[in-house]
C-alpha atoms as a PDB file:
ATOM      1  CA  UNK A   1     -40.076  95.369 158.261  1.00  0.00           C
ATOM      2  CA  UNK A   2     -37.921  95.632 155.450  1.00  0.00           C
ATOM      3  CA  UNK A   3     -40.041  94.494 152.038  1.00  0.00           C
ATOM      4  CA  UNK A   4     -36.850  93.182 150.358  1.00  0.00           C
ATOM      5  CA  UNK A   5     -36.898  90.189 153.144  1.00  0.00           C
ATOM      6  CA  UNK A   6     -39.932  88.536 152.219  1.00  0.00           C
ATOM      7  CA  UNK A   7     -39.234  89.130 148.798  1.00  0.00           C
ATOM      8  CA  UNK A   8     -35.587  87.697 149.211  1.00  0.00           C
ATOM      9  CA  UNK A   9     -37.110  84.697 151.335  1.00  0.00           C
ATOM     10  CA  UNK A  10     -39.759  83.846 148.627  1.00  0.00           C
ATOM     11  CA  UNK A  11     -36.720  84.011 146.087  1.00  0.00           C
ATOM     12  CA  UNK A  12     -34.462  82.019 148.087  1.00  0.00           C
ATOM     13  CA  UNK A  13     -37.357  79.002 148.307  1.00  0.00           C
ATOM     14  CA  UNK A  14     -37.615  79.033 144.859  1.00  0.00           C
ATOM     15  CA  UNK A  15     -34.589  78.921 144.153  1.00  0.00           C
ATOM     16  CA  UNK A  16     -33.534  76.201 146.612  1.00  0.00           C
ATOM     17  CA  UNK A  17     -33.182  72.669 145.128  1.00  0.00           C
ATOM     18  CA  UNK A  18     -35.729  69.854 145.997  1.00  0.00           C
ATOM     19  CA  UNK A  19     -35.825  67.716 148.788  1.00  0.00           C
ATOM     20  CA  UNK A  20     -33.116  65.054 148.096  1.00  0.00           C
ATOM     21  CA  UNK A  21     -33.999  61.435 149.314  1.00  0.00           C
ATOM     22  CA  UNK A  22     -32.656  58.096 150.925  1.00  0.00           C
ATOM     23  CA  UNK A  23     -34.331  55.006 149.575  1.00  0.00           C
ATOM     24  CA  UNK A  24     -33.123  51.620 150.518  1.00  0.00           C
ATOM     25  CA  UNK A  25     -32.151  50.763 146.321  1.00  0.00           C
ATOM     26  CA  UNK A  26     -30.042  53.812 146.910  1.00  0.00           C
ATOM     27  CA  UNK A  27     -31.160  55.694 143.544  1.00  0.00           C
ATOM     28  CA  UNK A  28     -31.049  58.729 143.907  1.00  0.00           C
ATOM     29  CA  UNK A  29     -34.813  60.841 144.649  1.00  0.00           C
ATOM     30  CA  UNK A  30     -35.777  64.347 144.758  1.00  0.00           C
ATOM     31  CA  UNK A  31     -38.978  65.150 146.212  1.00  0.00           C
ATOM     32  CA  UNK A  32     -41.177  67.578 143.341  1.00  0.00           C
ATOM     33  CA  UNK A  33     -44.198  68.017 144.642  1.00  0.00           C
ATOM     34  CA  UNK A  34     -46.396  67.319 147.362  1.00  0.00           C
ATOM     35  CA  UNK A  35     -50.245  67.736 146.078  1.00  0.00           C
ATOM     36  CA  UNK A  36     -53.512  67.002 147.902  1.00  0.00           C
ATOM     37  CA  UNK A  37     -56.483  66.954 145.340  1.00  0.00           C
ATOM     38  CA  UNK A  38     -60.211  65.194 145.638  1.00  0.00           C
ATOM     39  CA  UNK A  39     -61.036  61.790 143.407  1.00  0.00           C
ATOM     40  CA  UNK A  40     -64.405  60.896 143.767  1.00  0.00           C
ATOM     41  CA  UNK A  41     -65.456  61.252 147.383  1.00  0.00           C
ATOM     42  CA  UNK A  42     -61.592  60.451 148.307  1.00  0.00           C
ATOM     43  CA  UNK A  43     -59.089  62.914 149.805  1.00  0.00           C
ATOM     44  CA  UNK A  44     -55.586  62.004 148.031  1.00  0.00           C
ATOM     45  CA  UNK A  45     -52.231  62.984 148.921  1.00  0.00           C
ATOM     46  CA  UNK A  46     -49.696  62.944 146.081  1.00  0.00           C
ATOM     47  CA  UNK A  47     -46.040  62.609 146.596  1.00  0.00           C
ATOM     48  CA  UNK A  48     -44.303  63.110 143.379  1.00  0.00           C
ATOM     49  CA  UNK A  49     -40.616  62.199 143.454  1.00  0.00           C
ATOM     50  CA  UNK A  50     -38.250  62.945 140.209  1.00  0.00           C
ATOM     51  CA  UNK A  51     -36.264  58.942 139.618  1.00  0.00           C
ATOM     52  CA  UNK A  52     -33.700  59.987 137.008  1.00  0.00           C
ATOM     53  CA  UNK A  53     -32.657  56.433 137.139  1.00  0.00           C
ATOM     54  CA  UNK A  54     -35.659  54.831 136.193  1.00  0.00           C
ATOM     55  CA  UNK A  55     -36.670  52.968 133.118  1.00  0.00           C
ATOM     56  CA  UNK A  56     -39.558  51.226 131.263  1.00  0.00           C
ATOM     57  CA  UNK A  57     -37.113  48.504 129.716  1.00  0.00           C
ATOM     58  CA  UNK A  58     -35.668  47.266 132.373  1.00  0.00           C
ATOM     59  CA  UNK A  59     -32.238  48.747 131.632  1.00  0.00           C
ATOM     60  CA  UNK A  60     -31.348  49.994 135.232  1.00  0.00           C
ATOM     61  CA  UNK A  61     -33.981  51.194 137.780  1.00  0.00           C
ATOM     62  CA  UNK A  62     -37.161  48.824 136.668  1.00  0.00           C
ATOM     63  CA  UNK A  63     -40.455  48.735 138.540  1.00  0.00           C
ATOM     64  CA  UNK A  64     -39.777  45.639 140.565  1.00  0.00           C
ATOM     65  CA  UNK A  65     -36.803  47.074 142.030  1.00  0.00           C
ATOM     66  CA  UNK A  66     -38.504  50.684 142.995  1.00  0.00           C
ATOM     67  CA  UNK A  67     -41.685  48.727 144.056  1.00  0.00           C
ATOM     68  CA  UNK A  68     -39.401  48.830 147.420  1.00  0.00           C
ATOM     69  CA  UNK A  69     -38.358  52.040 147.408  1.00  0.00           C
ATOM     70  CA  UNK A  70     -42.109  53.501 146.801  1.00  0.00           C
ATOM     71  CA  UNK A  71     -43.377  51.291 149.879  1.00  0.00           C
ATOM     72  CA  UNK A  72     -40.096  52.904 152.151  1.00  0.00           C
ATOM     73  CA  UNK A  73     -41.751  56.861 150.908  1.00  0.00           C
ATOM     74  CA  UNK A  74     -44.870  56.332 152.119  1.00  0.00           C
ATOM     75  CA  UNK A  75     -43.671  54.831 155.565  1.00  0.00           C
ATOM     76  CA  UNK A  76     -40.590  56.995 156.168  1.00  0.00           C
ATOM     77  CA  UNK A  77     -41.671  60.124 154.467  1.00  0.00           C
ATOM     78  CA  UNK A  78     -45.241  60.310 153.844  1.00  0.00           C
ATOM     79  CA  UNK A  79     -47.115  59.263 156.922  1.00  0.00           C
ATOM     80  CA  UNK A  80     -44.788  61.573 158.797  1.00  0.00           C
ATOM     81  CA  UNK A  81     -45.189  64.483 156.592  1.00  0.00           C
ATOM     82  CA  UNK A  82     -49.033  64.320 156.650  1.00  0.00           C
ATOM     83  CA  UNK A  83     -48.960  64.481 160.504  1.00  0.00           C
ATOM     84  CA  UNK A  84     -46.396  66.707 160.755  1.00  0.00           C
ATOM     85  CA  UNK A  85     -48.492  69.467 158.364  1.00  0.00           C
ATOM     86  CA  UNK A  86     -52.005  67.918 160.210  1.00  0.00           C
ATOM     87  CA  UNK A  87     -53.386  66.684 156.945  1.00  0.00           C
ATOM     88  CA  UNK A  88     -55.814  64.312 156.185  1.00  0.00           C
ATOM     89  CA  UNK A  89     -56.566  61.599 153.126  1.00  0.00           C
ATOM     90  CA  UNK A  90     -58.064  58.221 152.643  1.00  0.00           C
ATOM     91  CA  UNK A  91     -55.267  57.643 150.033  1.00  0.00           C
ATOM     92  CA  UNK A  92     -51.322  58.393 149.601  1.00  0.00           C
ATOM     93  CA  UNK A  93     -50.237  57.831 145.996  1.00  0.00           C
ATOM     94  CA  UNK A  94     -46.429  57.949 145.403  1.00  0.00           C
ATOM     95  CA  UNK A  95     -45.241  58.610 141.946  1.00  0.00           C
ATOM     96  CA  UNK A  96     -41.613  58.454 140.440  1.00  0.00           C
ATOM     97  CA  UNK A  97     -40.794  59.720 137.213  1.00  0.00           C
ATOM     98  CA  UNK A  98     -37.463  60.358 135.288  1.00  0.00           C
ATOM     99  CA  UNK A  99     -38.175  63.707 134.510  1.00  0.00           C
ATOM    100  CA  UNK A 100     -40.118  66.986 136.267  1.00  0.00           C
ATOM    101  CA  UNK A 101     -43.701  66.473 134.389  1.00  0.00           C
ATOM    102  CA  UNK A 102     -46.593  69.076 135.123  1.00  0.00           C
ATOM    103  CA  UNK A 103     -49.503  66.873 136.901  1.00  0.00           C
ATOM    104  CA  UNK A 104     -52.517  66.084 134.428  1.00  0.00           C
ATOM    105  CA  UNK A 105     -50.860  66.712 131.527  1.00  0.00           C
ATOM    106  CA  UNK A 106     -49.745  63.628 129.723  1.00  0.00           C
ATOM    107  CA  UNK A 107     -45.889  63.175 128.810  1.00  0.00           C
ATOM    108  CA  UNK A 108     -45.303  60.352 126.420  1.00  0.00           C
ATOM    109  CA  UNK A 109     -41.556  61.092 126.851  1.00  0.00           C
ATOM    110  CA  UNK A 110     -41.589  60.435 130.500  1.00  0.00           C
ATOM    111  CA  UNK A 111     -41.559  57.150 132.717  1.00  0.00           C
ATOM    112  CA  UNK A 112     -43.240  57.069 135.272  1.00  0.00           C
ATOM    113  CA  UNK A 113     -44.265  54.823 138.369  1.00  0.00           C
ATOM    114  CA  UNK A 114     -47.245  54.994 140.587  1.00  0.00           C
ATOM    115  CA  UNK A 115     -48.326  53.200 143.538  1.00  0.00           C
ATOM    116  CA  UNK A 116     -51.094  54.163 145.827  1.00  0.00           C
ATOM    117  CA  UNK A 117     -51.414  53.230 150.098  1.00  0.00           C
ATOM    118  CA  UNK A 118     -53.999  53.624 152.509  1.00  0.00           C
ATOM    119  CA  UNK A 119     -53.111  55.310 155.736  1.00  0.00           C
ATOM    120  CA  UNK A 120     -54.119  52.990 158.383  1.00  0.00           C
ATOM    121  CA  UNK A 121     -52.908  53.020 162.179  1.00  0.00           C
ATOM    122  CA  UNK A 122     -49.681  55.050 161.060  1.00  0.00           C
ATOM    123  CA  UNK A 123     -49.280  52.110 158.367  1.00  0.00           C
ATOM    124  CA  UNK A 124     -49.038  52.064 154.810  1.00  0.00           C
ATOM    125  CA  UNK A 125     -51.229  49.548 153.584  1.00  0.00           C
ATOM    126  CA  UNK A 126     -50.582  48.781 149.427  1.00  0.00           C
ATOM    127  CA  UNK A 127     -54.113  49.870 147.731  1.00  0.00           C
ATOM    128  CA  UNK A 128     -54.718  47.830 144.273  1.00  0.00           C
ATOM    129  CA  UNK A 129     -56.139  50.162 142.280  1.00  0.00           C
END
């Protein structure tokens, strides 16, 4: 095998843009990350989406309007994705924010929205944490 294909594969993944969305409030949604970490005794799988329309001030995308959306990613895209890639987690926290941030590290700049879901019976139930 050739060694310039894998290394032209890796590049190519890289360099390929992320996972573009459809959410019923039609802003537009790239998938960023997908990241599956402990909390406590708790398996959690993070989706983190990049929401270039939304907005702590109410201005255009506001919480109460991607409350919706957030409920649609873990139905539509998250359940799915976890059985498609046989994972497991007691929790499924989707996260929007306006900008790429690096997980963990604080960005004051950045707005961001969170919601977390159990997994139950292929269901999405809202988790009030």
């Amino acid at each position: 095998m050739c060694p310039v294909k894998p290394l032209l594969a890796a590049l190519l993944f890289v360099a390929s843009p992320a996972l573009a969305v459809d959410v019923p409030s039609g802003q537009p949604l790239d998938l960023h990350e997908v990241l599956v970490d402990r909390v406590e005794s708790e398996t959690w799988i993070r989706f983190r989406f990049i929401a270039p329309d939304i907005t702590r001030d109410g201005d255009a995308m506001d919480y109460d309007a991607a409350a919706g959306d957030m409920m649609h990613l873990c139905t539509e895209l998250a359940l799915p994705y976890i059985q498609h890639h046989a994972l497991a987690g007691e929790v499924i926290v989707i996260s929007l924010a306006d900008r790429a941030t690096e997980f963990g590290i604080p960005d004051p700049e950045a707005t961001q929205f969170f919601e977390a879901f159990r997994p139950v019976d292929n269901t999405c139930i809202w988790e009030d944490l």
